[in-house]
JSON list of C-alpha atoms in Angstrom, two decimals:
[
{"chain": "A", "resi": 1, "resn": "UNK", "atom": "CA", "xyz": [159.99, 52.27, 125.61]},
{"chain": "A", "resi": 2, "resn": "UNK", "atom": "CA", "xyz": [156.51, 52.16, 125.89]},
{"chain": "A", "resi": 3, "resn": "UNK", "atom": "CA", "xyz": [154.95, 49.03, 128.15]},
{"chain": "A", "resi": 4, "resn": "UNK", "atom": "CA", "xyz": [151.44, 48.17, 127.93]},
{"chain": "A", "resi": 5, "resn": "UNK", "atom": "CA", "xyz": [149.04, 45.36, 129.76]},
{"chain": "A", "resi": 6, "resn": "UNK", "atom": "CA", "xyz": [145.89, 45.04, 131.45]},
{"chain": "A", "resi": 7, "resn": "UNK", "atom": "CA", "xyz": [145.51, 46.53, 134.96]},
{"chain": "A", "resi": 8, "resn": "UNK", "atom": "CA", "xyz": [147.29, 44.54, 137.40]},
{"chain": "A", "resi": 9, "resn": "UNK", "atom": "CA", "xyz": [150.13, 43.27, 135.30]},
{"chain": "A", "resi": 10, "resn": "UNK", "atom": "CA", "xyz": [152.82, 44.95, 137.01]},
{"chain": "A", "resi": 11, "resn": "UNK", "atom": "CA", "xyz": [153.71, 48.18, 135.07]},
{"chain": "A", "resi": 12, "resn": "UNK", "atom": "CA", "xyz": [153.50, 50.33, 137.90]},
{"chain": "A", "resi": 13, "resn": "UNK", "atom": "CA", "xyz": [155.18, 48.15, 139.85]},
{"chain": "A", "resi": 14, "resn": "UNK", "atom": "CA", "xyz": [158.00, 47.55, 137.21]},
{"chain": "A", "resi": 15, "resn": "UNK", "atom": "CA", "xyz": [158.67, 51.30, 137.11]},
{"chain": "A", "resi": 16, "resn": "UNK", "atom": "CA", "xyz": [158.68, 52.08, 140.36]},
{"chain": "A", "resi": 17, "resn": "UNK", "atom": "CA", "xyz": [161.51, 49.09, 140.44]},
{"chain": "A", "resi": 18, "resn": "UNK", "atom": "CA", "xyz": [163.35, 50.46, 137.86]},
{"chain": "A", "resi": 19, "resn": "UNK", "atom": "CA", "xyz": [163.30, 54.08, 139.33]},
{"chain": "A", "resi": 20, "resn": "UNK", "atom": "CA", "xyz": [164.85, 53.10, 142.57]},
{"chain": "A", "resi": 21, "resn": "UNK", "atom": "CA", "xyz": [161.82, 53.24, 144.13]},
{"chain": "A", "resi": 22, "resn": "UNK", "atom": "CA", "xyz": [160.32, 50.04, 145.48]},
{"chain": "A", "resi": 23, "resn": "UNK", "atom": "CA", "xyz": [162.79, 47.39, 145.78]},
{"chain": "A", "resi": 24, "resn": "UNK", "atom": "CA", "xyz": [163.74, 44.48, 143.11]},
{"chain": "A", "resi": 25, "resn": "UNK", "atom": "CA", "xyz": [162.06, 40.64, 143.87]},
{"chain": "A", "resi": 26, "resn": "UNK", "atom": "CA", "xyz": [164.85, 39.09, 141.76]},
{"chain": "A", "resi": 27, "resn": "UNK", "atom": "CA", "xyz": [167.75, 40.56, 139.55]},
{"chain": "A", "resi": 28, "resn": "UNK", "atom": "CA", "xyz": [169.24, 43.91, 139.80]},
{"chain": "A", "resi": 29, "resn": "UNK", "atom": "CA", "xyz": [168.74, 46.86, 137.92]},
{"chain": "A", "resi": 30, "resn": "UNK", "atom": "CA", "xyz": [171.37, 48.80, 136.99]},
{"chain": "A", "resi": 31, "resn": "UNK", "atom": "CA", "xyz": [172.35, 52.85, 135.75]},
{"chain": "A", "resi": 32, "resn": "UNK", "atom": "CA", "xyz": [176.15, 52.53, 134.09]},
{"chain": "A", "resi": 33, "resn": "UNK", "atom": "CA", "xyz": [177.11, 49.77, 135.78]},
{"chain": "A", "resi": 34, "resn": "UNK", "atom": "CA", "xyz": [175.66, 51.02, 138.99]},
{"chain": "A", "resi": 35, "resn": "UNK", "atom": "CA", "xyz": [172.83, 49.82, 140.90]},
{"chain": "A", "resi": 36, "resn": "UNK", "atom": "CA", "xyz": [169.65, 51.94, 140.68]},
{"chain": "A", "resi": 37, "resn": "UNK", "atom": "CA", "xyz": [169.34, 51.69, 144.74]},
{"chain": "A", "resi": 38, "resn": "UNK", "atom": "CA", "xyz": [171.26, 54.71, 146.83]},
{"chain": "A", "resi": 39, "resn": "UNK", "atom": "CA", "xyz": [172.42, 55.57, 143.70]},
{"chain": "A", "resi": 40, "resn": "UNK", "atom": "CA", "xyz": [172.62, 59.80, 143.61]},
{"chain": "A", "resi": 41, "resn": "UNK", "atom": "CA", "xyz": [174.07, 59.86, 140.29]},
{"chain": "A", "resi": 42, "resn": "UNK", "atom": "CA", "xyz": [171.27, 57.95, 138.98]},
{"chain": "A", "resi": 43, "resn": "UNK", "atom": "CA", "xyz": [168.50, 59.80, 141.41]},
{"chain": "A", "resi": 44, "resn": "UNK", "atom": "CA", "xyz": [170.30, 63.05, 139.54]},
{"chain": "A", "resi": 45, "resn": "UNK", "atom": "CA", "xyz": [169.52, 62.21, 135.98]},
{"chain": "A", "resi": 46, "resn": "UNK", "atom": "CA", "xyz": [165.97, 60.36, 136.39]},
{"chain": "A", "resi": 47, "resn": "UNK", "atom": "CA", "xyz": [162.17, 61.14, 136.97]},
{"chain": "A", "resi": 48, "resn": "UNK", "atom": "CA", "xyz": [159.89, 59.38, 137.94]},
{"chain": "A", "resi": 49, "resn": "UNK", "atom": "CA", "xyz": [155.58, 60.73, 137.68]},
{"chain": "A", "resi": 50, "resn": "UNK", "atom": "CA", "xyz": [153.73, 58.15, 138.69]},
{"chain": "A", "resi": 51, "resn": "UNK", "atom": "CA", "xyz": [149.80, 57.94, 139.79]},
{"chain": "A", "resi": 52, "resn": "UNK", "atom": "CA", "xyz": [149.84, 60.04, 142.45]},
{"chain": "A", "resi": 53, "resn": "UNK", "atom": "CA", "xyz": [150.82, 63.28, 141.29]},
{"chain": "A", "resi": 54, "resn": "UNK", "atom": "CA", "xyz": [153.34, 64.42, 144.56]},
{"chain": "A", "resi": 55, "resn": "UNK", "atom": "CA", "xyz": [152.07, 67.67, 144.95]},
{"chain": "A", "resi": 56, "resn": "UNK", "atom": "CA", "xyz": [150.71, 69.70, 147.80]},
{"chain": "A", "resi": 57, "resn": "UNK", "atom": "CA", "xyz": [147.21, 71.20, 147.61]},
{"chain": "A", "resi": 58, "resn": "UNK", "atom": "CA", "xyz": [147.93, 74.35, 149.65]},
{"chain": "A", "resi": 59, "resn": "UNK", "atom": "CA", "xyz": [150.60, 75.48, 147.19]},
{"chain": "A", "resi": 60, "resn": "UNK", "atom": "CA", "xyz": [150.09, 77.05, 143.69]},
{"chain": "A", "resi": 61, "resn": "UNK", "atom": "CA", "xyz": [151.62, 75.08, 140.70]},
{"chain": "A", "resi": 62, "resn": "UNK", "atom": "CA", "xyz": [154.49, 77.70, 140.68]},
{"chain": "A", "resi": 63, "resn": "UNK", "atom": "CA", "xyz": [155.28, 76.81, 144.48]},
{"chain": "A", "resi": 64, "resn": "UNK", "atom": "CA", "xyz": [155.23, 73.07, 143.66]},
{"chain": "A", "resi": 65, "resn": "UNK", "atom": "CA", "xyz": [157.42, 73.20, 141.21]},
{"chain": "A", "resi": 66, "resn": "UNK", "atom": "CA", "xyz": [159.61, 75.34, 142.96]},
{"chain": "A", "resi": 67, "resn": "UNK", "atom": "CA", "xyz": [159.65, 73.14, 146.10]},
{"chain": "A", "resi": 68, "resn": "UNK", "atom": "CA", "xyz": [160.61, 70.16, 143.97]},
{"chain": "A", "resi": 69, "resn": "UNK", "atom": "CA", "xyz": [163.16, 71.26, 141.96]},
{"chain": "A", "resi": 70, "resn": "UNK", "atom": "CA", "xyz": [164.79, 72.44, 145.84]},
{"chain": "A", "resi": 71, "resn": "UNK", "atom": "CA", "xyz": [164.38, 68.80, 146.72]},
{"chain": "A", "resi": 72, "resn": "UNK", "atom": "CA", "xyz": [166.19, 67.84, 143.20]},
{"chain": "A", "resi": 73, "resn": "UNK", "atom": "CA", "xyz": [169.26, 69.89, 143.92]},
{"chain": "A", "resi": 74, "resn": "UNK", "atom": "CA", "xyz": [168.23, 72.61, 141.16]},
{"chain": "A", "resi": 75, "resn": "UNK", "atom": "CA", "xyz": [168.18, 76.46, 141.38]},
{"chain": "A", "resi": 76, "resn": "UNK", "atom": "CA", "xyz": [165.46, 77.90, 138.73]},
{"chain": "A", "resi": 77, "resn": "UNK", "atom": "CA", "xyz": [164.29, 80.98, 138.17]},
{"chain": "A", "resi": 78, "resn": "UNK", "atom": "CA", "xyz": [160.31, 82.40, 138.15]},
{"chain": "A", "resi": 79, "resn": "UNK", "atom": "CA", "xyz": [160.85, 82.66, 134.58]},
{"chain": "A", "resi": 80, "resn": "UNK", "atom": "CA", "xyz": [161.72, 78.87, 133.59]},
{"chain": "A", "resi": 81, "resn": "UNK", "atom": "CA", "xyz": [158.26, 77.58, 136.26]},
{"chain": "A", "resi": 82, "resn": "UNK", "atom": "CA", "xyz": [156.44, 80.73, 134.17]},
{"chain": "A", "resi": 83, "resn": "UNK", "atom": "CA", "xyz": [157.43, 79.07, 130.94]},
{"chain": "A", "resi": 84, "resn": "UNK", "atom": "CA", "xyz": [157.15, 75.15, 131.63]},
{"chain": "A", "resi": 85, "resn": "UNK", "atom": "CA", "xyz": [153.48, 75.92, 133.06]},
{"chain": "A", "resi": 86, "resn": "UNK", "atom": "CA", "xyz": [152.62, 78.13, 129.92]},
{"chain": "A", "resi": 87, "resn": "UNK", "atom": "CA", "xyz": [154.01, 75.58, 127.76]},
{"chain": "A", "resi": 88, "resn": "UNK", "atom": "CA", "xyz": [151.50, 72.79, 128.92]},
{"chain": "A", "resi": 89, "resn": "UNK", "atom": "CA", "xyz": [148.58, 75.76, 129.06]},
{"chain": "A", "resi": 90, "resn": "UNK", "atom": "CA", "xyz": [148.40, 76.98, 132.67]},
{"chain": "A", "resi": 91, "resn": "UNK", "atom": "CA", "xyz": [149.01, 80.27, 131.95]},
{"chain": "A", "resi": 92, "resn": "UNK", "atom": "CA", "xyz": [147.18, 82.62, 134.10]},
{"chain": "A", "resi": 93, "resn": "UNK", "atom": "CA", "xyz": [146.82, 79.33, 137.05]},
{"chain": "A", "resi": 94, "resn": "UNK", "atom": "CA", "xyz": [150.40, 79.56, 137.86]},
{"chain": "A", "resi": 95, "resn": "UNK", "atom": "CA", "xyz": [149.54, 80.94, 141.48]},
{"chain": "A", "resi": 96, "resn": "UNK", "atom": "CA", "xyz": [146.61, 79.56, 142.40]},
{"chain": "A", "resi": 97, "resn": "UNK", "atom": "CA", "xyz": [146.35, 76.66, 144.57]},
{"chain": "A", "resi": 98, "resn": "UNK", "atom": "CA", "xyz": [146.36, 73.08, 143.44]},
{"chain": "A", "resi": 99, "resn": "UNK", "atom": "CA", "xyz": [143.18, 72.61, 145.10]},
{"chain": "A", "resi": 100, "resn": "UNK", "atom": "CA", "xyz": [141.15, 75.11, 143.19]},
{"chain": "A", "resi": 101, "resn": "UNK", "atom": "CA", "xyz": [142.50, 73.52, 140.06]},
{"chain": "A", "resi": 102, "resn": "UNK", "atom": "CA", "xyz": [140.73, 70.37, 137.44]},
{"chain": "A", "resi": 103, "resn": "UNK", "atom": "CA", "xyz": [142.47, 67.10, 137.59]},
{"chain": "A", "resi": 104, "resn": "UNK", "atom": "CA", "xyz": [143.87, 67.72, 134.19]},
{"chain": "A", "resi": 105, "resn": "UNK", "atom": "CA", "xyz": [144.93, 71.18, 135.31]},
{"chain": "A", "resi": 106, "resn": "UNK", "atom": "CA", "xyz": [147.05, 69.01, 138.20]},
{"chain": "A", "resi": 107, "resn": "UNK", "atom": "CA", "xyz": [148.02, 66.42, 136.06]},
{"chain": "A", "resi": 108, "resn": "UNK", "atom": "CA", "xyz": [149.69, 68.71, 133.44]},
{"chain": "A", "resi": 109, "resn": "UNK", "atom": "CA", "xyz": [151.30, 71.12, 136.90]},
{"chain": "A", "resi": 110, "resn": "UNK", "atom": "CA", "xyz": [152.66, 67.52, 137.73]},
{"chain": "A", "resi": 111, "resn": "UNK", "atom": "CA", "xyz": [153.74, 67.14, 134.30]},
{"chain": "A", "resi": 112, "resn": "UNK", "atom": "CA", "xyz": [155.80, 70.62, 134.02]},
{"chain": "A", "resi": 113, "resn": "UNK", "atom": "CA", "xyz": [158.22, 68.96, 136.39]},
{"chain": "A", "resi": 114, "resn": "UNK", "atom": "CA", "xyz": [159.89, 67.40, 133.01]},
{"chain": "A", "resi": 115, "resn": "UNK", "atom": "CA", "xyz": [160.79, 70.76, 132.01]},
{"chain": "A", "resi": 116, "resn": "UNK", "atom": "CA", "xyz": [162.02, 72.28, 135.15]},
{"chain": "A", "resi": 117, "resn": "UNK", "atom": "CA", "xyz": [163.88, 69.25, 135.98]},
{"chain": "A", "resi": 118, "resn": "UNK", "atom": "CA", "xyz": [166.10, 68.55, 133.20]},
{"chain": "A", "resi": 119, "resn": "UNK", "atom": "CA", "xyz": [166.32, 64.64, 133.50]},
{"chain": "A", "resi": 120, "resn": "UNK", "atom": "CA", "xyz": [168.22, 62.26, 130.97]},
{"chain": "A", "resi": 121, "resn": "UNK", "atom": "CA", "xyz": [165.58, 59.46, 131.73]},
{"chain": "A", "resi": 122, "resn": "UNK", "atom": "CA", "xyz": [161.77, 60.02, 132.04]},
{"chain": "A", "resi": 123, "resn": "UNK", "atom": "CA", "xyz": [159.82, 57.47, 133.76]},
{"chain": "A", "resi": 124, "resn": "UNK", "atom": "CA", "xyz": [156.23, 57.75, 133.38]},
{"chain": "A", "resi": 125, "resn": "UNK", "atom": "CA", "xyz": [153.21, 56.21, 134.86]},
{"chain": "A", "resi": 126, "resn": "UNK", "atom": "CA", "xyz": [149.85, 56.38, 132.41]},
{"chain": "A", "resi": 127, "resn": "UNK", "atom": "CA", "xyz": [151.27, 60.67, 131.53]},
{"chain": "A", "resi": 128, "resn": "UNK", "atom": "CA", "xyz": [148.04, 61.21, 129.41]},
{"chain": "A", "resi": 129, "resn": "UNK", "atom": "CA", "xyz": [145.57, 60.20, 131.94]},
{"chain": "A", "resi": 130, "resn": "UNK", "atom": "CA", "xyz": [142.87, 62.91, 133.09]},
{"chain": "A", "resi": 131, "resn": "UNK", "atom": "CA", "xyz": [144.38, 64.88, 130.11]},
{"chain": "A", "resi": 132, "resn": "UNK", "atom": "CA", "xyz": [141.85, 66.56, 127.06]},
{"chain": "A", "resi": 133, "resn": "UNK", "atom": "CA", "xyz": [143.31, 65.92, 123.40]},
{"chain": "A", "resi": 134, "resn": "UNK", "atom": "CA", "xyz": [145.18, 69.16, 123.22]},
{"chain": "A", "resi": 135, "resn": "UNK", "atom": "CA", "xyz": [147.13, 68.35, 126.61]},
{"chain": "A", "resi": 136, "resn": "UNK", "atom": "CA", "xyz": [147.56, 64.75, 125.63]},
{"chain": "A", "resi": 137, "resn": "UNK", "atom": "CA", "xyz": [148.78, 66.43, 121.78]},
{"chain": "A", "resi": 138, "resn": "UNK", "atom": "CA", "xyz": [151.63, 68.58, 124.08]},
{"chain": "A", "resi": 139, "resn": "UNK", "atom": "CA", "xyz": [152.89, 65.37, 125.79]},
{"chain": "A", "resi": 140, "resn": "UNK", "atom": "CA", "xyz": [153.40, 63.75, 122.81]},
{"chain": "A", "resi": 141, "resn": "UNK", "atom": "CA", "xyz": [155.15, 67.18, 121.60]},
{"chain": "A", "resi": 142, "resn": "UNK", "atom": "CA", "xyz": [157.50, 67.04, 125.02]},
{"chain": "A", "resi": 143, "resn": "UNK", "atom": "CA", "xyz": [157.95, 63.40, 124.61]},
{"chain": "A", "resi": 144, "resn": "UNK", "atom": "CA", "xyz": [159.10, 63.58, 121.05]},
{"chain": "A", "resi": 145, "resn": "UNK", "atom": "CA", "xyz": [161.75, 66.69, 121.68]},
{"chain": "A", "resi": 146, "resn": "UNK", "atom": "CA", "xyz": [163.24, 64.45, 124.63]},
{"chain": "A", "resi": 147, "resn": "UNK", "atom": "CA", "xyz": [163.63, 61.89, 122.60]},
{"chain": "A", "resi": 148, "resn": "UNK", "atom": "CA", "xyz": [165.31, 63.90, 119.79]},
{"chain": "A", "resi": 149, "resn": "UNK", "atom": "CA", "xyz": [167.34, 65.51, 122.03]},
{"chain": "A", "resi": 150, "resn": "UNK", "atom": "CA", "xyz": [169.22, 62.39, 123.05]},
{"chain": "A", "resi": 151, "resn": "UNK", "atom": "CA", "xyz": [166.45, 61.48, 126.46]},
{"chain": "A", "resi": 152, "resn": "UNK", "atom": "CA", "xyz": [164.98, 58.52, 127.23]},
{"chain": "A", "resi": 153, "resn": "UNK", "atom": "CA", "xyz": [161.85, 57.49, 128.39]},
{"chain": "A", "resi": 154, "resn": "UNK", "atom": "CA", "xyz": [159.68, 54.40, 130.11]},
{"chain": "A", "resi": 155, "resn": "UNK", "atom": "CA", "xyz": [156.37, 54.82, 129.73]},
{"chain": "A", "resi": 156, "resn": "UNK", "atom": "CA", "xyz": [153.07, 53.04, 130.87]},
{"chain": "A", "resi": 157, "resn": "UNK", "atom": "CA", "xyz": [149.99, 53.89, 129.09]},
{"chain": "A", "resi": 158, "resn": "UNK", "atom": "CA", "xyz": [146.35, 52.32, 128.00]},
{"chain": "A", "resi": 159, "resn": "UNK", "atom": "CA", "xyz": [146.27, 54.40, 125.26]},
{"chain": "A", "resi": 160, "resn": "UNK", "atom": "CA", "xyz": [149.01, 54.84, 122.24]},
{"chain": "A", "resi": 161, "resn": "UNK", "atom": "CA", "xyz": [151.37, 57.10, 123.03]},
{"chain": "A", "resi": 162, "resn": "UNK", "atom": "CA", "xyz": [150.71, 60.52, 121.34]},
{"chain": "A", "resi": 163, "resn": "UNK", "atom": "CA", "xyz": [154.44, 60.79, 119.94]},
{"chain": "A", "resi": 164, "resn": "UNK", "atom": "CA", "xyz": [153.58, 61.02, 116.07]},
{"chain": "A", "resi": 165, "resn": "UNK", "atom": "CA", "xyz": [157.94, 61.46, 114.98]},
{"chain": "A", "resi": 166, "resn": "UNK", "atom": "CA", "xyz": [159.64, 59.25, 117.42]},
{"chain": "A", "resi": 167, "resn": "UNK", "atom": "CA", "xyz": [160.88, 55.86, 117.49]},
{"chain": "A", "resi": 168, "resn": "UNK", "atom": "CA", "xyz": [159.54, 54.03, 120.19]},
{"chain": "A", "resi": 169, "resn": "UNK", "atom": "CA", "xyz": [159.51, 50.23, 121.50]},
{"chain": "A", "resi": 170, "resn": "UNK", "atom": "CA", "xyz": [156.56, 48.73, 122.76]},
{"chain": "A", "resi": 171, "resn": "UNK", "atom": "CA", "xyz": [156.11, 45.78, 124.95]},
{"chain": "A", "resi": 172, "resn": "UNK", "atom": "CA", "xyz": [153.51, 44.27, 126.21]},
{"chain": "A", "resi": 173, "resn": "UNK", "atom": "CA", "xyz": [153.24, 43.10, 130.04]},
{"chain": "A", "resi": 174, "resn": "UNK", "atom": "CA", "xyz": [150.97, 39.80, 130.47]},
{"chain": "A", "resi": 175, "resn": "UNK", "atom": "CA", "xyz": [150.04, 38.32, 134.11]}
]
């Protein structure tokens, strides 16, 4: 599902209510009849990128990624951060520090998370911003195979969503 609206609608907000992560005004929202909140099942088979890009400066990309997927519960191997950092073109920047590294460079170390994680639902705060056409063009690409491979995803974004096979909804947020 792909939600669009001017800045200061509530997307951001709306996702990080729907990831567990801020808490619902009115309603509930709920994963298999569960609610979202203090739910570990739910926590287990969702992530959530949102503006700020959760990772820490003084580590390389490879590090990050590492350090989250700890967090997450997951054991992966050098090879499978190697390949998920290749895959959105950081090859060769896989051990240097974030800091020494472009926004897009960050944004798309940020982004390799979907790969290492292995999440049935991908929520995603504006996942092509700070991103050049060809990283925008491998979004789409990772996007697309989630989809096709039985995923889902919520997505926020001011510009259309580069998925050029997949079915997607899109709603748009008004104030």
């Amino acid at each position: 599902m792909h939600l669009q609206g001017d800045n200061g609608v509530g997307k951001t907000s709306l996702l990080r209510q729907v990831s567990g992560l801020s808490p619902v005004a009115a309603g509930h929202i709920s994963w298999y009849g569960q609610p979202v909140a203090d739910n570990e099942s739910f926590r287990a088979q969702r992530i959530y990128l949102g503006h700020e890009l959760a990772m820490k400066d003084d580590l390389s990309a490879m590090e990050n990624l590492q350090f989250d997927a700890s967090i997450a519960g997951r054991t992966v191997t050098a090879e499978t951060l190697r390949s998920a950092l290749k895959r959105l073109g950081l090859r060769g920047r896989e051990h240097l520090p974030m800091r020494v590294l472009s926004q897009g460079q960050k944004h798309r170390a940020a982004l390799a998370r979907l790969l290492v994680r292995q999440a049935t639902l991908w929520i995603l705060d504006e996942p092509v911003v700070a991103l050049d056409v060809p990283a925008q063009a491998a979004v789409g690409q990772l996007l697309e195979a989630h989809l096709n491979e039985g995923g889902m995803a919520l997505v926020t974004s001011h510009q259309p969503l580069p998925i050029p096979h997949a079915l997607i909804a899109s709603y748009r947020l008004q104030g």
